[in-house]
């Protein structure tokens, strides 16, 4: 089975459309959450997400934008965007977001795999550097964990008490690229597809990945998208300008 894994779309319609347009052959789509927040197309992106696949993990922005939790833990810019999102969401989309399930979520037939937003141990925890990954790698109940939340594409592995950081190596910034990493059955992994709508690893292209369960490999993908279009919507919605400028830097 080929599972397309997307995360952290953050109301970026142009980013999502580019991913779906250039997506490789796949059987099912899994969404690791933060469908909304930051960007200016919350309803369009939620409408799309509702049709894409059965597995959608809730993210912290999905909770904040739908009123499941407050915005106390958010910085002022994220908080402003969450309040704006909550105001413009249709009642149907608000309800859909509010009832998303907390990870880890599972897929029938894939006994070694789980899907989370933050960490397998805490849905809101950030696994950014290898130090953050050690406890979740050791304590996760499944061999493979797909996670989002940090907007940084890559993976952490644990094998024979050795932990390792794995990052896709790309050559370009302005065209679609992919980078395949074969997985070892003897290792445990935390794997992040990156962010569709607000990459923070210095590469402004939308990030996502394809997990091939038979080949037992993950293919990281980056796709250029209409950044100016997404920025224009943010400006037109009078959201903080920083939310537009950061898209061009991938930060
Ligand atoms: Zn996010």
PDB file of N, CA, C and O in Angstrom, residues 123-186:
ATOM      1  N   UNK A 123       0.251  14.856  22.458  1.00  0.00           N
ATOM      2  CA  UNK A 123      -0.157  15.396  21.144  1.00  0.00           C
ATOM      3  C   UNK A 123       0.363  16.808  20.882  1.00  0.00           C
ATOM      4  O   UNK A 123       0.469  17.234  19.741  1.00  0.00           O
ATOM      5  N   UNK A 124       0.685  17.552  21.959  1.00  0.00           N
ATOM      6  CA  UNK A 124       1.113  18.941  21.785  1.00  0.00           C
ATOM      7  C   UNK A 124       2.627  19.135  21.924  1.00  0.00           C
ATOM      8  O   UNK A 124       3.117  20.259  21.893  1.00  0.00           O
ATOM      9  N   UNK A 125       3.364  18.057  22.098  1.00  0.00           N
ATOM     10  CA  UNK A 125       4.810  18.167  22.323  1.00  0.00           C
ATOM     11  C   UNK A 125       5.555  18.285  20.993  1.00  0.00           C
ATOM     12  O   UNK A 125       5.202  17.650  20.011  1.00  0.00           O
ATOM     13  N   UNK A 126       6.611  19.117  20.975  1.00  0.00           N
ATOM     14  CA  UNK A 126       7.417  19.314  19.771  1.00  0.00           C
ATOM     15  C   UNK A 126       8.623  18.376  19.772  1.00  0.00           C
ATOM     16  O   UNK A 126       9.413  18.381  20.708  1.00  0.00           O
ATOM     17  N   UNK A 127       8.766  17.587  18.720  1.00  0.00           N
ATOM     18  CA  UNK A 127       9.961  16.750  18.552  1.00  0.00           C
ATOM     19  C   UNK A 127      10.814  17.419  17.473  1.00  0.00           C
ATOM     20  O   UNK A 127      10.633  17.184  16.283  1.00  0.00           O
ATOM     21  N   UNK A 128      11.710  18.293  17.905  1.00  0.00           N
ATOM     22  CA  UNK A 128      12.470  19.119  16.965  1.00  0.00           C
ATOM     23  C   UNK A 128      13.861  18.554  16.718  1.00  0.00           C
ATOM     24  O   UNK A 128      14.277  18.373  15.580  1.00  0.00           O
ATOM     25  N   UNK A 129      14.571  18.295  17.800  1.00  0.00           N
ATOM     26  CA  UNK A 129      15.944  17.780  17.671  1.00  0.00           C
ATOM     27  C   UNK A 129      16.016  16.381  18.251  1.00  0.00           C
ATOM     28  O   UNK A 129      15.080  15.901  18.885  1.00  0.00           O
ATOM     29  N   UNK A 130      17.155  15.747  18.030  1.00  0.00           N
ATOM     30  CA  UNK A 130      17.273  14.322  18.365  1.00  0.00           C
ATOM     31  C   UNK A 130      17.050  14.066  19.859  1.00  0.00           C
ATOM     32  O   UNK A 130      16.500  13.033  20.234  1.00  0.00           O
ATOM     33  N   UNK A 131      17.429  15.040  20.686  1.00  0.00           N
ATOM     34  CA  UNK A 131      17.223  14.886  22.130  1.00  0.00           C
ATOM     35  C   UNK A 131      15.733  14.705  22.447  1.00  0.00           C
ATOM     36  O   UNK A 131      15.360  13.927  23.326  1.00  0.00           O
ATOM     37  N   UNK A 132      14.882  15.439  21.706  1.00  0.00           N
ATOM     38  CA  UNK A 132      13.428  15.330  21.926  1.00  0.00           C
ATOM     39  C   UNK A 132      12.896  13.966  21.488  1.00  0.00           C
ATOM     40  O   UNK A 132      11.832  13.537  21.932  1.00  0.00           O
ATOM     41  N   UNK A 133      13.636  13.321  20.580  1.00  0.00           N
ATOM     42  CA  UNK A 133      13.122  12.093  19.947  1.00  0.00           C
ATOM     43  C   UNK A 133      13.413  10.836  20.752  1.00  0.00           C
ATOM     44  O   UNK A 133      12.771   9.808  20.541  1.00  0.00           O
ATOM     45  N   UNK A 134      14.378  10.925  21.673  1.00  0.00           N
ATOM     46  CA  UNK A 134      14.841   9.704  22.340  1.00  0.00           C
ATOM     47  C   UNK A 134      13.726   9.017  23.139  1.00  0.00           C
ATOM     48  O   UNK A 134      13.443   7.829  22.933  1.00  0.00           O
ATOM     49  N   UNK A 135      13.069   9.773  24.018  1.00  0.00           N
ATOM     50  CA  UNK A 135      12.005   9.152  24.836  1.00  0.00           C
ATOM     51  C   UNK A 135      10.863   8.619  23.972  1.00  0.00           C
ATOM     52  O   UNK A 135      10.454   7.459  24.150  1.00  0.00           O
ATOM     53  N   UNK A 136      10.349   9.410  23.030  1.00  0.00           N
ATOM     54  CA  UNK A 136       9.273   8.861  22.178  1.00  0.00           C
ATOM     55  C   UNK A 136       9.711   7.642  21.377  1.00  0.00           C
ATOM     56  O   UNK A 136       8.927   6.698  21.216  1.00  0.00           O
ATOM     57  N   UNK A 137      10.953   7.631  20.893  1.00  0.00           N
ATOM     58  CA  UNK A 137      11.428   6.460  20.135  1.00  0.00           C
ATOM     59  C   UNK A 137      11.472   5.230  21.031  1.00  0.00           C
ATOM     60  O   UNK A 137      11.106   4.126  20.605  1.00  0.00           O
ATOM     61  N   UNK A 138      11.919   5.408  22.257  1.00  0.00           N
ATOM     62  CA  UNK A 138      12.054   4.256  23.146  1.00  0.00           C
ATOM     63  C   UNK A 138      10.713   3.788  23.676  1.00  0.00           C
ATOM     64  O   UNK A 138      10.491   2.598  23.872  1.00  0.00           O
ATOM     65  N   UNK A 139       9.797   4.751  23.897  1.00  0.00           N
ATOM     66  CA  UNK A 139       8.546   4.394  24.576  1.00  0.00           C
ATOM     67  C   UNK A 139       7.353   4.211  23.657  1.00  0.00           C
ATOM     68  O   UNK A 139       6.302   3.723  24.097  1.00  0.00           O
ATOM     69  N   UNK A 140       7.483   4.606  22.378  1.00  0.00           N
ATOM     70  CA  UNK A 140       6.345   4.472  21.463  1.00  0.00           C
ATOM     71  C   UNK A 140       5.934   3.005  21.360  1.00  0.00           C
ATOM     72  O   UNK A 140       6.778   2.117  21.339  1.00  0.00           O
ATOM     73  N   UNK A 141       4.609   2.793  21.293  1.00  0.00           N
ATOM     74  CA  UNK A 141       4.140   1.414  21.268  1.00  0.00           C
ATOM     75  C   UNK A 141       4.178   0.805  19.871  1.00  0.00           C
ATOM     76  O   UNK A 141       3.966  -0.396  19.711  1.00  0.00           O
ATOM     77  N   UNK A 142       4.463   1.622  18.883  1.00  0.00           N
ATOM     78  CA  UNK A 142       4.558   1.119  17.503  1.00  0.00           C
ATOM     79  C   UNK A 142       5.952   1.419  16.950  1.00  0.00           C
ATOM     80  O   UNK A 142       6.583   2.402  17.341  1.00  0.00           O
ATOM     81  N   UNK A 143       6.385   0.618  16.003  1.00  0.00           N
ATOM     82  CA  UNK A 143       7.719   0.772  15.420  1.00  0.00           C
ATOM     83  C   UNK A 143       7.849   2.062  14.623  1.00  0.00           C
ATOM     84  O   UNK A 143       8.873   2.731  14.644  1.00  0.00           O
ATOM     85  N   UNK A 144       6.802   2.395  13.878  1.00  0.00           N
ATOM     86  CA  UNK A 144       6.819   3.576  13.012  1.00  0.00           C
ATOM     87  C   UNK A 144       5.799   4.589  13.490  1.00  0.00           C
ATOM     88  O   UNK A 144       4.612   4.274  13.595  1.00  0.00           O
ATOM     89  N   UNK A 145       6.285   5.801  13.770  1.00  0.00           N
ATOM     90  CA  UNK A 145       5.375   6.882  14.123  1.00  0.00           C
ATOM     91  C   UNK A 145       5.527   7.998  13.101  1.00  0.00           C
ATOM     92  O   UNK A 145       6.632   8.488  12.872  1.00  0.00           O
ATOM     93  N   UNK A 146       4.433   8.375  12.481  1.00  0.00           N
ATOM     94  CA  UNK A 146       4.435   9.549  11.615  1.00  0.00           C
ATOM     95  C   UNK A 146       3.889  10.715  12.423  1.00  0.00           C
ATOM     96  O   UNK A 146       2.830  10.598  13.040  1.00  0.00           O
ATOM     97  N   UNK A 147       4.647  11.834  12.426  1.00  0.00           N
ATOM     98  CA  UNK A 147       4.260  12.977  13.241  1.00  0.00           C
ATOM     99  C   UNK A 147       4.450  14.280  12.481  1.00  0.00           C
ATOM    100  O   UNK A 147       5.173  14.341  11.476  1.00  0.00           O
ATOM    101  N   UNK A 148       3.810  15.338  12.960  1.00  0.00           N
ATOM    102  CA  UNK A 148       3.947  16.653  12.332  1.00  0.00           C
ATOM    103  C   UNK A 148       4.346  17.688  13.357  1.00  0.00           C
ATOM    104  O   UNK A 148       5.269  17.463  14.131  1.00  0.00           O
ATOM    105  N   UNK A 149       3.657  18.835  13.358  1.00  0.00           N
ATOM    106  CA  UNK A 149       3.753  19.838  14.418  1.00  0.00           C
ATOM    107  C   UNK A 149       4.989  20.750  14.316  1.00  0.00           C
ATOM    108  O   UNK A 149       4.893  21.942  14.585  1.00  0.00           O
ATOM    109  N   UNK A 150       6.144  20.217  13.952  1.00  0.00           N
ATOM    110  CA  UNK A 150       7.362  21.050  13.921  1.00  0.00           C
ATOM    111  C   UNK A 150       7.565  21.720  12.570  1.00  0.00           C
ATOM    112  O   UNK A 150       8.357  22.650  12.461  1.00  0.00           O
ATOM    113  N   UNK A 151       6.907  21.222  11.528  1.00  0.00           N
ATOM    114  CA  UNK A 151       7.053  21.769  10.173  1.00  0.00           C
ATOM    115  C   UNK A 151       8.458  21.525   9.624  1.00  0.00           C
ATOM    116  O   UNK A 151       8.915  22.248   8.738  1.00  0.00           O
ATOM    117  N   UNK A 152       9.143  20.543  10.145  1.00  0.00           N
ATOM    118  CA  UNK A 152      10.506  20.225   9.692  1.00  0.00           C
ATOM    119  C   UNK A 152      10.514  18.804   9.140  1.00  0.00           C
ATOM    120  O   UNK A 152      10.261  17.831   9.863  1.00  0.00           O
ATOM    121  N   UNK A 153      10.811  18.696   7.844  1.00  0.00           N
ATOM    122  CA  UNK A 153      10.771  17.398   7.176  1.00  0.00           C
ATOM    123  C   UNK A 153      11.993  16.569   7.573  1.00  0.00           C
ATOM    124  O   UNK A 153      13.112  17.075   7.596  1.00  0.00           O
ATOM    125  N   UNK A 154      11.759  15.289   7.863  1.00  0.00           N
ATOM    126  CA  UNK A 154      12.886  14.421   8.196  1.00  0.00           C
ATOM    127  C   UNK A 154      12.473  13.316   9.148  1.00  0.00           C
ATOM    128  O   UNK A 154      11.274  13.096   9.366  1.00  0.00           O
ATOM    129  N   UNK A 155      13.452  12.610   9.685  1.00  0.00           N
ATOM    130  CA  UNK A 155      13.139  11.472  10.545  1.00  0.00           C
ATOM    131  C   UNK A 155      14.206  11.277  11.608  1.00  0.00           C
ATOM    132  O   UNK A 155      15.327  11.778  11.482  1.00  0.00           O
ATOM    133  N   UNK A 156      13.816  10.545  12.641  1.00  0.00           N
ATOM    134  CA  UNK A 156      14.747  10.104  13.665  1.00  0.00           C
ATOM    135  C   UNK A 156      14.614   8.593  13.752  1.00  0.00           C
ATOM    136  O   UNK A 156      13.518   8.055  13.657  1.00  0.00           O
ATOM    137  N   UNK A 157      15.769   7.908  13.942  1.00  0.00           N
ATOM    138  CA  UNK A 157      15.714   6.453  14.054  1.00  0.00           C
ATOM    139  C   UNK A 157      16.424   5.986  15.312  1.00  0.00           C
ATOM    140  O   UNK A 157      17.290   6.674  15.844  1.00  0.00           O
ATOM    141  N   UNK A 158      16.025   4.814  15.756  1.00  0.00           N
ATOM    142  CA  UNK A 158      16.657   4.176  16.908  1.00  0.00           C
ATOM    143  C   UNK A 158      16.900   2.713  16.560  1.00  0.00           C
ATOM    144  O   UNK A 158      15.983   1.984  16.180  1.00  0.00           O
ATOM    145  N   UNK A 159      18.158   2.318  16.645  1.00  0.00           N
ATOM    146  CA  UNK A 159      18.497   0.913  16.380  1.00  0.00           C
ATOM    147  C   UNK A 159      19.689   0.539  17.242  1.00  0.00           C
ATOM    148  O   UNK A 159      20.721   1.225  17.225  1.00  0.00           O
ATOM    149  N   UNK A 160      19.581  -0.532  17.978  1.00  0.00           N
ATOM    150  CA  UNK A 160      20.664  -0.968  18.868  1.00  0.00           C
ATOM    151  C   UNK A 160      21.182   0.172  19.745  1.00  0.00           C
ATOM    152  O   UNK A 160      22.378   0.398  19.866  1.00  0.00           O
ATOM    153  N   UNK A 161      20.268   0.900  20.315  1.00  0.00           N
ATOM    154  CA  UNK A 161      20.582   2.003  21.229  1.00  0.00           C
ATOM    155  C   UNK A 161      21.275   3.193  20.563  1.00  0.00           C
ATOM    156  O   UNK A 161      21.766   4.092  21.235  1.00  0.00           O
ATOM    157  N   UNK A 162      21.370   3.183  19.238  1.00  0.00           N
ATOM    158  CA  UNK A 162      21.942   4.332  18.523  1.00  0.00           C
ATOM    159  C   UNK A 162      20.812   5.142  17.897  1.00  0.00           C
ATOM    160  O   UNK A 162      19.964   4.594  17.200  1.00  0.00           O
ATOM    161  N   UNK A 163      20.817   6.460  18.166  1.00  0.00           N
ATOM    162  CA  UNK A 163      19.807   7.318  17.545  1.00  0.00           C
ATOM    163  C   UNK A 163      20.453   8.129  16.429  1.00  0.00           C
ATOM    164  O   UNK A 163      21.626   8.482  16.488  1.00  0.00           O
ATOM    165  N   UNK A 164      19.660   8.403  15.416  1.00  0.00           N
ATOM    166  CA  UNK A 164      20.190   9.064  14.234  1.00  0.00           C
ATOM    167  C   UNK A 164      19.141  10.040  13.691  1.00  0.00           C
ATOM    168  O   UNK A 164      17.950   9.770  13.766  1.00  0.00           O
ATOM    169  N   UNK A 165      19.620  11.161  13.132  1.00  0.00           N
ATOM    170  CA  UNK A 165      18.735  12.100  12.438  1.00  0.00           C
ATOM    171  C   UNK A 165      18.856  11.863  10.943  1.00  0.00           C
ATOM    172  O   UNK A 165      19.976  11.769  10.419  1.00  0.00           O
ATOM    173  N   UNK A 166      17.736  11.762  10.252  1.00  0.00           N
ATOM    174  CA  UNK A 166      17.756  11.548   8.797  1.00  0.00           C
ATOM    175  C   UNK A 166      17.069  12.730   8.137  1.00  0.00           C
ATOM    176  O   UNK A 166      15.955  13.089   8.503  1.00  0.00           O
ATOM    177  N   UNK A 167      17.754  13.345   7.195  1.00  0.00           N
ATOM    178  CA  UNK A 167      17.157  14.479   6.483  1.00  0.00           C
ATOM    179  C   UNK A 167      17.243  14.232   4.979  1.00  0.00           C
ATOM    180  O   UNK A 167      18.274  13.784   4.487  1.00  0.00           O
ATOM    181  N   UNK A 168      16.178  14.570   4.260  1.00  0.00           N
ATOM    182  CA  UNK A 168      16.256  14.471   2.796  1.00  0.00           C
ATOM    183  C   UNK A 168      17.274  15.473   2.263  1.00  0.00           C
ATOM    184  O   UNK A 168      17.414  16.557   2.817  1.00  0.00           O
ATOM    185  N   UNK A 169      17.990  15.091   1.227  1.00  0.00           N
ATOM    186  CA  UNK A 169      18.993  15.972   0.621  1.00  0.00           C
ATOM    187  C   UNK A 169      18.454  16.437  -0.729  1.00  0.00           C
ATOM    188  O   UNK A 169      18.228  15.618  -1.610  1.00  0.00           O
ATOM    189  N   UNK A 170      18.280  17.730  -0.859  1.00  0.00           N
ATOM    190  CA  UNK A 170      17.745  18.282  -2.107  1.00  0.00           C
ATOM    191  C   UNK A 170      18.783  19.166  -2.785  1.00  0.00           C
ATOM    192  O   UNK A 170      19.700  19.663  -2.152  1.00  0.00           O
ATOM    193  N   UNK A 171      18.576  19.393  -4.081  1.00  0.00           N
ATOM    194  CA  UNK A 171      19.519  20.209  -4.840  1.00  0.00           C
ATOM    195  C   UNK A 171      18.921  21.524  -5.314  1.00  0.00           C
ATOM    196  O   UNK A 171      19.628  22.435  -5.683  1.00  0.00           O
ATOM    197  N   UNK A 172      17.604  21.595  -5.354  1.00  0.00           N
ATOM    198  CA  UNK A 172      16.968  22.766  -5.957  1.00  0.00           C
ATOM    199  C   UNK A 172      16.048  23.463  -4.961  1.00  0.00           C
ATOM    200  O   UNK A 172      15.819  22.995  -3.866  1.00  0.00           O
ATOM    201  N   UNK A 173      15.510  24.592  -5.392  1.00  0.00           N
ATOM    202  CA  UNK A 173      14.523  25.317  -4.608  1.00  0.00           C
ATOM    203  C   UNK A 173      13.288  25.609  -5.447  1.00  0.00           C
ATOM    204  O   UNK A 173      12.256  26.005  -4.909  1.00  0.00           O
ATOM    205  N   UNK A 174      13.422  25.444  -6.778  1.00  0.00           N
ATOM    206  CA  UNK A 174      12.404  25.980  -7.675  1.00  0.00           C
ATOM    207  C   UNK A 174      11.710  24.908  -8.503  1.00  0.00           C
ATOM    208  O   UNK A 174      10.987  25.207  -9.431  1.00  0.00           O
ATOM    209  N   UNK A 175      11.951  23.636  -8.207  1.00  0.00           N
ATOM    210  CA  UNK A 175      11.177  22.604  -8.906  1.00  0.00           C
ATOM    211  C   UNK A 175      10.891  21.441  -7.975  1.00  0.00           C
ATOM    212  O   UNK A 175      11.475  21.345  -6.897  1.00  0.00           O
ATOM    213  N   UNK A 176      10.019  20.558  -8.445  1.00  0.00           N
ATOM    214  CA  UNK A 176       9.646  19.432  -7.607  1.00  0.00           C
ATOM    215  C   UNK A 176      10.823  18.481  -7.443  1.00  0.00           C
ATOM    216  O   UNK A 176      11.569  18.226  -8.388  1.00  0.00           O
ATOM    217  N   UNK A 177      10.981  17.970  -6.229  1.00  0.00           N
ATOM    218  CA  UNK A 177      12.053  17.011  -5.966  1.00  0.00           C
ATOM    219  C   UNK A 177      11.555  15.950  -5.010  1.00  0.00           C
ATOM    220  O   UNK A 177      10.661  16.198  -4.199  1.00  0.00           O
ATOM    221  N   UNK A 178      12.188  14.783  -5.064  1.00  0.00           N
ATOM    222  CA  UNK A 178      11.865  13.736  -4.102  1.00  0.00           C
ATOM    223  C   UNK A 178      13.154  13.107  -3.587  1.00  0.00           C
ATOM    224  O   UNK A 178      14.204  13.181  -4.246  1.00  0.00           O
ATOM    225  N   UNK A 179      13.062  12.524  -2.416  1.00  0.00           N
ATOM    226  CA  UNK A 179      14.237  11.897  -1.805  1.00  0.00           C
ATOM    227  C   UNK A 179      13.764  10.682  -1.023  1.00  0.00           C
ATOM    228  O   UNK A 179      13.017  10.804  -0.050  1.00  0.00           O
ATOM    229  N   UNK A 180      14.202   9.512  -1.465  1.00  0.00           N
ATOM    230  CA  UNK A 180      13.715   8.272  -0.851  1.00  0.00           C
ATOM    231  C   UNK A 180      14.676   7.785   0.226  1.00  0.00           C
ATOM    232  O   UNK A 180      15.894   7.781   0.031  1.00  0.00           O
ATOM    233  N   UNK A 181      14.113   7.399   1.337  1.00  0.00           N
ATOM    234  CA  UNK A 181      14.922   6.794   2.401  1.00  0.00           C
ATOM    235  C   UNK A 181      14.365   5.408   2.687  1.00  0.00           C
ATOM    236  O   UNK A 181      13.205   5.267   3.098  1.00  0.00           O
ATOM    237  N   UNK A 182      15.161   4.351   2.437  1.00  0.00           N
ATOM    238  CA  UNK A 182      14.694   3.010   2.774  1.00  0.00           C
ATOM    239  C   UNK A 182      14.672   2.834   4.293  1.00  0.00           C
ATOM    240  O   UNK A 182      15.554   3.353   4.985  1.00  0.00           O
ATOM    241  N   UNK A 183      13.682   2.132   4.805  1.00  0.00           N
ATOM    242  CA  UNK A 183      13.590   1.902   6.249  1.00  0.00           C
ATOM    243  C   UNK A 183      14.106   0.508   6.567  1.00  0.00           C
ATOM    244  O   UNK A 183      14.033  -0.393   5.738  1.00  0.00           O
ATOM    245  N   UNK A 184      14.617   0.334   7.762  1.00  0.00           N
ATOM    246  CA  UNK A 184      15.092  -0.977   8.202  1.00  0.00           C
ATOM    247  C   UNK A 184      14.074  -1.572   9.176  1.00  0.00           C
ATOM    248  O   UNK A 184      13.592  -0.895  10.076  1.00  0.00           O
ATOM    249  N   UNK A 185      13.791  -2.838   8.976  1.00  0.00           N
ATOM    250  CA  UNK A 185      12.805  -3.505   9.831  1.00  0.00           C
ATOM    251  C   UNK A 185      13.281  -3.586  11.279  1.00  0.00           C
ATOM    252  O   UNK A 185      12.479  -3.751  12.193  1.00  0.00           O
ATOM    253  N   UNK A 186      14.588  -3.490  11.474  1.00  0.00           N
ATOM    254  CA  UNK A 186      15.154  -3.659  12.805  1.00  0.00           C
ATOM    255  C   UNK A 186      15.228  -2.345  13.588  1.00  0.00           C
ATOM    256  O   UNK A 186      15.679  -2.331  14.725  1.00  0.00           O
TER     257      UNK A 186
END
